[in-house]
CSV table of C-alpha atoms in Angstrom, one decimal:
chain,number,residue,atom,x,y,z
K,278,MET,CA,-120.4,1.7,22.7
K,279,ASP,CA,-122.5,2.7,19.7
K,280,THR,CA,-120.1,5.4,18.8
K,281,GLN,CA,-117.2,3.0,18.9
K,282,VAL,CA,-119.1,0.6,16.6
K,283,LEU,CA,-119.9,3.4,14.2
K,284,ALA,CA,-116.3,4.5,14.2
K,285,ARG,CA,-115.1,0.9,13.4
K,286,ARG,CA,-117.6,0.7,10.5
K,287,GLU,CA,-116.1,3.8,8.8
K,288,THR,CA,-113.1,2.1,7.2
K,289,PRO,CA,-110.5,4.2,5.3
K,290,ILE,CA,-111.8,3.3,1.9
K,291,LEU,CA,-115.4,4.4,2.8
K,292,VAL,CA,-114.1,7.7,4.2
K,293,ALA,CA,-112.0,8.2,1.0
K,294,ALA,CA,-114.9,7.5,-1.2
K,295,LYS,CA,-117.1,9.9,0.7
K,296,MET,CA,-114.5,12.6,0.6
K,297,GLY,CA,-113.6,12.0,-3.1
K,298,ILE,CA,-109.9,11.0,-2.4
K,299,LEU,CA,-109.4,8.9,-5.6
K,300,GLU,CA,-105.7,8.1,-4.9
K,301,MET,CA,-106.5,6.5,-1.5
K,302,VAL,CA,-109.3,4.5,-3.0
K,303,GLN,CA,-107.0,3.2,-5.8
K,304,LYS,CA,-104.2,2.2,-3.4
K,305,ILE,CA,-106.5,0.5,-1.0
K,306,LEU,CA,-108.2,-1.6,-3.7
K,307,ASP,CA,-104.8,-2.4,-5.3
K,308,LYS,CA,-103.4,-3.8,-2.1
K,309,PHE,CA,-106.6,-5.1,-0.4
K,310,PRO,CA,-109.2,-5.9,-3.1
K,311,VAL,CA,-111.5,-7.4,-0.4
K,312,ALA,CA,-112.0,-3.8,0.9
K,313,ILE,CA,-114.7,-3.4,-1.8
K,314,GLN,CA,-117.0,-5.4,0.5
K,315,ASP,CA,-116.7,-2.8,3.3
K,316,MET,CA,-120.0,-1.2,4.4
K,317,ASP,CA,-120.7,1.6,6.9
K,318,SER,CA,-123.3,1.5,9.7
K,319,SER,CA,-126.1,2.2,7.2
K,320,GLY,CA,-125.2,-0.7,4.9
K,321,LYS,CA,-123.7,1.5,2.2
K,322,ASN,CA,-120.7,0.3,0.3
K,323,VAL,CA,-118.0,2.3,-1.4
K,324,LEU,CA,-119.8,2.8,-4.7
K,325,MET,CA,-123.0,3.9,-2.9
K,326,LEU,CA,-121.2,6.5,-0.9
K,327,ALA,CA,-119.5,7.8,-4.0
K,328,ALA,CA,-122.8,8.2,-5.7
K,329,GLU,CA,-124.5,9.7,-2.7
K,330,ASN,CA,-121.8,12.3,-2.2
K,331,ARG,CA,-121.5,13.2,-5.9
K,332,GLN,CA,-117.8,12.1,-6.0
K,333,THR,CA,-117.6,11.9,-9.8
K,334,THR,CA,-114.0,10.7,-10.2
K,335,VAL,CA,-114.3,8.0,-7.5
K,336,PHE,CA,-117.6,6.8,-8.9
K,337,ASP,CA,-116.3,6.6,-12.5
K,338,TYR,CA,-113.2,4.8,-11.4
K,339,LEU,CA,-115.1,2.2,-9.6
K,340,VAL,CA,-117.5,1.7,-12.5
K,341,GLU,CA,-114.7,1.3,-15.0
K,342,LYS,CA,-112.9,-1.2,-12.6
K,343,LYS,CA,-115.6,-3.8,-13.4
K,344,LEU,CA,-116.5,-4.6,-9.9
K,345,PRO,CA,-118.5,-7.7,-8.9
K,346,GLU,CA,-122.2,-7.6,-9.6
K,347,PHE,CA,-123.2,-7.6,-5.9
K,348,VAL,CA,-121.6,-4.2,-5.5
K,349,PHE,CA,-124.1,-2.7,-7.9
K,350,HIS,CA,-127.1,-4.5,-6.4
K,351,GLN,CA,-126.2,-3.6,-2.7
K,352,LEU,CA,-129.0,-2.0,-0.7
K,353,ASP,CA,-128.7,0.0,2.5
K,354,ASP,CA,-130.7,-0.4,5.7
K,355,GLN,CA,-133.6,1.6,4.2
K,356,GLY,CA,-133.7,-0.5,1.0
K,357,ASN,CA,-132.1,2.2,-1.1
K,358,SER,CA,-130.1,1.3,-4.1
K,359,ILE,CA,-127.3,3.3,-5.7
K,360,LEU,CA,-129.8,5.1,-7.9
K,361,HIS,CA,-131.9,6.0,-4.9
K,362,LEU,CA,-128.9,7.6,-3.2
K,363,ALA,CA,-127.9,9.5,-6.3
K,364,ALA,CA,-131.5,10.9,-6.5
K,365,MET,CA,-131.4,12.3,-3.0
K,366,LEU,CA,-130.6,15.9,-2.4
K,367,GLU,CA,-129.4,17.1,1.0
K,368,GLU,CA,-129.8,20.7,2.4
K,369,LEU,CA,-126.3,21.6,1.4
K,370,LEU,CA,-125.9,22.0,-2.4
K,371,PRO,CA,-123.3,19.5,-3.6
K,372,TRP,CA,-122.0,21.2,-6.7
K,373,ARG,CA,-119.5,24.1,-6.5
K,374,ILE,CA,-121.3,26.2,-9.2
K,375,PRO,CA,-123.4,29.3,-8.6
K,376,GLY,CA,-127.1,29.6,-9.3
K,377,ALA,CA,-129.9,27.3,-8.4
K,378,ALA,CA,-130.7,26.7,-12.1
K,379,LEU,CA,-127.2,25.4,-12.8
K,380,GLN,CA,-127.3,23.3,-9.6
K,381,MET,CA,-130.5,21.7,-10.9
K,382,GLN,CA,-128.9,21.2,-14.3
K,383,TRP,CA,-126.0,19.3,-12.8
K,384,GLU,CA,-128.2,17.3,-10.5
K,385,ILE,CA,-130.1,16.0,-13.5
K,386,LYS,CA,-126.9,15.2,-15.3
K,387,TRP,CA,-125.5,13.4,-12.3
K,388,TYR,CA,-128.7,11.3,-11.9
K,389,LYS,CA,-128.7,10.4,-15.6
K,390,HIS,CA,-125.0,9.5,-15.4
K,391,VAL,CA,-125.5,7.2,-12.4
K,392,LYS,CA,-128.6,5.7,-14.1
K,393,HIS,CA,-126.6,4.8,-17.2
K,394,SER,CA,-123.8,3.3,-15.1
K,395,VAL,CA,-125.9,0.9,-13.0
K,396,PRO,CA,-127.8,-2.3,-14.0
K,397,PRO,CA,-131.3,-1.7,-15.3
K,398,LEU,CA,-132.8,-3.6,-12.4
K,399,CYS,CA,-132.1,-0.6,-10.2
K,400,PHE,CA,-134.4,1.6,-12.2
K,401,ALA,CA,-137.7,0.4,-10.9
K,402,HIS,CA,-136.6,-0.9,-7.5
K,403,ASN,CA,-138.6,0.4,-4.6
K,404,ASN,CA,-137.0,1.1,-1.2
K,405,ALA,CA,-138.5,0.2,2.2
K,406,LYS,CA,-141.0,3.1,1.8
K,407,GLY,CA,-142.1,2.0,-1.6
K,408,GLU,CA,-140.4,4.9,-3.4
K,409,THR,CA,-138.7,4.6,-6.7
K,410,PRO,CA,-135.5,6.6,-7.5
K,411,ARG,CA,-137.4,8.9,-9.8
K,412,LYS,CA,-140.0,9.7,-7.1
K,413,ILE,CA,-137.3,10.5,-4.6
K,414,PHE,CA,-135.6,12.8,-7.1
K,415,GLU,CA,-138.8,14.7,-7.7
K,416,GLN,CA,-139.6,15.1,-4.0
K,417,THR,CA,-136.1,16.2,-2.9
K,418,HIS,CA,-135.6,18.6,-5.8
K,419,GLN,CA,-138.8,20.6,-5.5
K,420,LYS,CA,-137.3,23.5,-3.7
K,421,LEU,CA,-134.3,23.6,-6.0
K,422,VAL,CA,-136.6,23.7,-9.0
K,423,LYS,CA,-138.5,26.6,-7.5
K,424,ASP,CA,-135.3,28.5,-6.6
K,425,GLY,CA,-134.0,27.9,-10.1
K,426,THR,CA,-137.2,29.1,-11.7
K,427,ASP,CA,-137.1,32.3,-9.7
K,428,TRP,CA,-133.5,32.9,-10.5
K,429,LEU,CA,-134.0,32.4,-14.2
K,430,ILE,CA,-137.1,34.6,-14.4
K,431,LYS,CA,-135.4,37.5,-12.5
K,432,THR,CA,-132.3,37.3,-14.7
K,433,SER,CA,-134.4,37.1,-17.9
K,434,GLU,CA,-136.6,40.1,-16.8
K,435,SER,CA,-133.6,42.3,-16.1
K,436,CYS,CA,-131.9,41.3,-19.4
K,437,SER,CA,-135.1,41.7,-21.4
K,438,VAL,CA,-135.4,45.3,-20.3
K,439,ILE,CA,-131.9,46.0,-21.7
K,440,ALA,CA,-132.7,44.1,-24.9
K,441,ALA,CA,-135.9,46.1,-25.4
K,442,LEU,CA,-134.0,49.4,-24.9
K,443,ILE,CA,-131.3,48.4,-27.3
K,444,ALA,CA,-133.9,47.3,-29.9
K,445,THR,CA,-135.6,50.7,-29.6
K,446,VAL,CA,-132.4,52.7,-30.0
K,447,ALA,CA,-131.2,50.5,-32.9
K,448,PHE,CA,-134.6,50.9,-34.7
K,449,ALA,CA,-134.5,54.6,-34.3
K,450,SER,CA,-130.9,54.9,-35.5
K,451,SER,CA,-131.4,52.6,-38.5
K,452,ALA,CA,-134.4,54.8,-39.6
K,453,THR,CA,-132.2,57.9,-39.4
K,454,VAL,CA,-129.9,58.4,-42.4
K,455,PRO,CA,-126.7,60.3,-41.5
K,456,GLY,CA,-126.2,63.3,-43.9
K,457,GLY,CA,-129.8,63.1,-45.2
K,458,LEU,CA,-131.0,62.1,-48.6
K,459,LYS,CA,-130.5,63.6,-52.1
K,460,GLU,CA,-133.5,65.5,-53.3
K,461,GLU,CA,-133.1,64.4,-56.9
K,462,THR,CA,-132.7,60.6,-56.4
K,463,GLY,CA,-133.6,60.0,-52.8
K,464,TYR,CA,-130.4,58.1,-52.2
K,465,PRO,CA,-128.3,58.8,-49.1
K,466,VAL,CA,-125.8,61.7,-49.5
K,467,LEU,CA,-123.0,59.7,-47.9
K,468,GLU,CA,-123.8,56.4,-49.6
K,469,ASN,CA,-120.2,56.1,-51.0
K,470,HIS,CA,-118.6,56.7,-47.7
K,471,PRO,CA,-117.2,53.5,-46.0
K,472,ALA,CA,-118.4,54.6,-42.6
K,473,PHE,CA,-122.0,54.8,-43.9
K,474,HIS,CA,-122.0,51.2,-44.9
K,475,VAL,CA,-120.6,50.2,-41.5
K,476,PHE,CA,-123.4,52.3,-39.9
K,477,SER,CA,-126.1,50.7,-42.0
K,478,ILE,CA,-125.0,47.1,-41.4
K,479,THR,CA,-124.3,47.4,-37.7
K,480,SER,CA,-127.6,49.2,-37.0
K,481,LEU,CA,-129.5,46.3,-38.6
K,482,VAL,CA,-127.4,43.7,-36.8
K,483,ALA,CA,-127.9,45.4,-33.5
K,484,LEU,CA,-131.7,45.5,-34.1
K,485,THR,CA,-131.8,41.9,-35.1
K,486,LEU,CA,-129.7,40.6,-32.2
K,487,ALA,CA,-131.6,42.7,-29.7
K,488,VAL,CA,-134.9,41.3,-30.9
K,489,THR,CA,-133.5,37.8,-30.8
K,490,ALA,CA,-132.2,38.2,-27.3
K,491,LEU,CA,-135.6,39.6,-26.3
K,492,VAL,CA,-137.3,36.5,-27.7
K,493,PHE,CA,-135.1,34.2,-25.8
K,494,PHE,CA,-135.6,36.0,-22.5
K,495,LEU,CA,-139.4,36.2,-23.0
K,496,SER,CA,-139.4,32.4,-23.8
K,497,ILE,CA,-137.8,31.8,-20.4
K,498,ILE,CA,-140.2,34.0,-18.6
K,499,THR,CA,-143.2,32.4,-20.2
K,500,SER,CA,-141.8,28.9,-19.9
K,501,ARG,CA,-143.4,26.3,-17.5
K,502,CYS,CA,-139.9,25.7,-16.1
K,503,GLN,CA,-140.5,22.0,-15.5
K,504,GLU,CA,-137.8,19.8,-14.0
K,505,ARG,CA,-136.7,18.3,-17.3
K,506,ASP,CA,-136.3,21.7,-18.8
K,507,PHE,CA,-133.3,22.5,-16.6
K,508,LYS,CA,-131.1,19.9,-18.2
K,509,LEU,CA,-130.7,21.7,-21.5
K,510,THR,CA,-133.6,23.9,-22.7
K,511,LEU,CA,-133.6,26.7,-20.1
K,512,PRO,CA,-129.8,27.1,-19.7
K,513,ARG,CA,-129.3,27.0,-23.4
K,514,MET,CA,-132.0,29.7,-24.0
K,515,LEU,CA,-130.4,31.9,-21.3
K,516,LEU,CA,-126.9,31.3,-22.9
K,517,LEU,CA,-128.1,32.2,-26.4
K,518,GLY,CA,-130.0,35.2,-25.0
K,519,LEU,CA,-126.9,36.6,-23.2
K,520,THR,CA,-124.8,36.0,-26.3
K,521,SER,CA,-127.3,37.9,-28.5
K,522,LEU,CA,-127.6,40.7,-26.0
K,523,PHE,CA,-123.8,41.2,-25.7
K,524,ALA,CA,-123.4,41.1,-29.5
K,525,SER,CA,-126.2,43.6,-29.9
K,526,ILE,CA,-124.5,46.0,-27.5
K,527,VAL,CA,-121.3,45.8,-29.4
K,528,ALA,CA,-123.0,46.3,-32.8
K,529,MET,CA,-124.9,49.3,-31.4
K,530,LEU,CA,-121.7,51.0,-30.2
K,531,ILE,CA,-120.0,50.3,-33.5
K,532,SER,CA,-123.0,51.9,-35.3
K,533,PHE,CA,-122.9,54.9,-33.0
K,534,CYS,CA,-119.2,55.4,-33.6
K,535,ALA,CA,-119.6,55.0,-37.4
K,536,GLY,CA,-122.5,57.5,-37.5
K,537,HIS,CA,-120.4,60.1,-35.7
K,538,THR,CA,-117.3,59.5,-37.8
K,539,PHE,CA,-118.3,62.3,-40.2
K,540,ILE,CA,-118.3,64.9,-37.5
K,541,LEU,CA,-115.3,63.7,-35.6
K,542,ILE,CA,-113.0,63.5,-38.7
K,543,ASP,CA,-113.6,67.1,-39.7
K,544,LYS,CA,-114.0,69.0,-36.4
K,545,LEU,CA,-112.8,66.8,-33.6
K,546,ARG,CA,-110.1,64.7,-35.2
K,547,PHE,CA,-107.8,64.6,-32.2
K,548,ALA,CA,-110.6,63.8,-29.8
K,549,ALA,CA,-111.9,60.8,-31.9
K,550,ILE,CA,-109.9,58.1,-30.1
K,551,PRO,CA,-110.7,59.2,-26.5
K,552,ILE,CA,-114.4,59.5,-27.4
K,553,TYR,CA,-114.5,56.0,-28.9
K,554,ALA,CA,-112.7,54.7,-25.9
K,555,VAL,CA,-115.3,56.2,-23.6
K,556,ALA,CA,-118.0,54.8,-25.8
K,557,CYS,CA,-116.5,51.3,-25.1
K,558,ILE,CA,-116.8,51.6,-21.3
K,559,PRO,CA,-120.4,50.2,-21.2
K,560,VAL,CA,-119.4,47.1,-23.1
K,561,ALA,CA,-116.3,46.6,-20.9
K,562,PHE,CA,-118.4,47.1,-17.7
K,563,PHE,CA,-121.1,44.7,-19.0
K,564,ALA,CA,-118.5,42.1,-19.8
K,565,LEU,CA,-116.9,42.3,-16.4
K,566,VAL,CA,-120.3,41.8,-14.7
K,567,GLN,CA,-121.8,39.2,-17.0
K,568,LEU,CA,-118.9,37.2,-18.3
K,569,PRO,CA,-118.5,35.1,-15.1
K,570,LEU,CA,-122.1,34.1,-15.4
K,571,TYR,CA,-121.7,33.5,-19.1
K,572,PHE,CA,-118.7,31.2,-18.6
K,573,ASP,CA,-120.6,29.3,-15.9
K,574,LEU,CA,-123.5,28.8,-18.2
K,575,LEU,CA,-121.2,27.7,-21.0
K,576,TRP,CA,-119.3,25.3,-18.9
K,577,ALA,CA,-122.3,23.8,-17.1
K,578,THR,CA,-124.1,23.3,-20.5
K,579,LEU,CA,-121.2,21.7,-22.4
K,580,ILE,CA,-119.9,19.4,-19.7
K,581,LYS,CA,-121.4,15.9,-19.8
K,582,VAL,CA,-120.6,14.8,-16.3
K,583,PRO,CA,-120.5,17.3,-13.4
K,584,LEU,CA,-117.3,17.7,-11.5
K,585,ARG,CA,-117.0,18.4,-7.7
K,586,SER,CA,-113.6,20.1,-8.3
K,587,TYR,CA,-115.0,22.7,-10.6
K,588,LYS,CA,-113.7,26.1,-9.6
K,589,VAL,CA,-116.2,28.9,-10.0
K,590,PHE,CA,-115.8,32.6,-10.3
K,591,ASN,CA,-116.7,34.9,-7.4
K,592,HIS,CA,-119.8,36.9,-8.3
């Protein structure tokens, strides 16, 4: 009997809101506007289910539809408001994006988005257990914060080793002048050669970018990694660190090729292109490995409202 009652309470519009089927929600409300009053066995209406299940498109559609005020002030059997449900995190991660840190970033963005969409009276409302939405958010996201912190630190430690190695090589190469110096003036022998200018500039650029990347990664490692830092600070530092690291690798390889131009042109002219192609393999390999993560970071940071339909790369 109880199962039959529960089944009857799951009306089509509630199921559509829970599953994120926007077209069905639109058609039902267009033909049967009274369906907005439907509630499931827990006392949750269509807007609450959309917020709880992170269905962005359905939630935004309902908010823009200018629903009656009672829809926003509805409470479930536990006294939870819409903001309470948006603050809760189940065991299964809701967002289709890799990495605990990016999951946490989108959770914060979703909570803020729902908070700005509901009446201010919901902010300080306590449920039946006396918990505010903010308290529930902190309690249910503790494990995700810890997992995100571990992921960020491990990634930063690995990348900082590469950045330190590039900085060491770039410093050594920038201190070595190809062709030597003139005894009379102390100026480089090849100072008028175009490749020498390319070598000098790219060596300095590689050193600067590698040190910059190292600073960003060390900042993440030494950060307190608090909950609020996952919204923008930590992902942005990782994004800038990866950008600087990738650019420093490119600059270092250009410097390497420019420094060996003098030898290749005279003695190994026909082997120059294959050698340069082989030298680009590390950059290509690094790009294939890190670009999916880079694009995920870029997308997760730039987007204002998370999307359940986001298609991620396979790592």
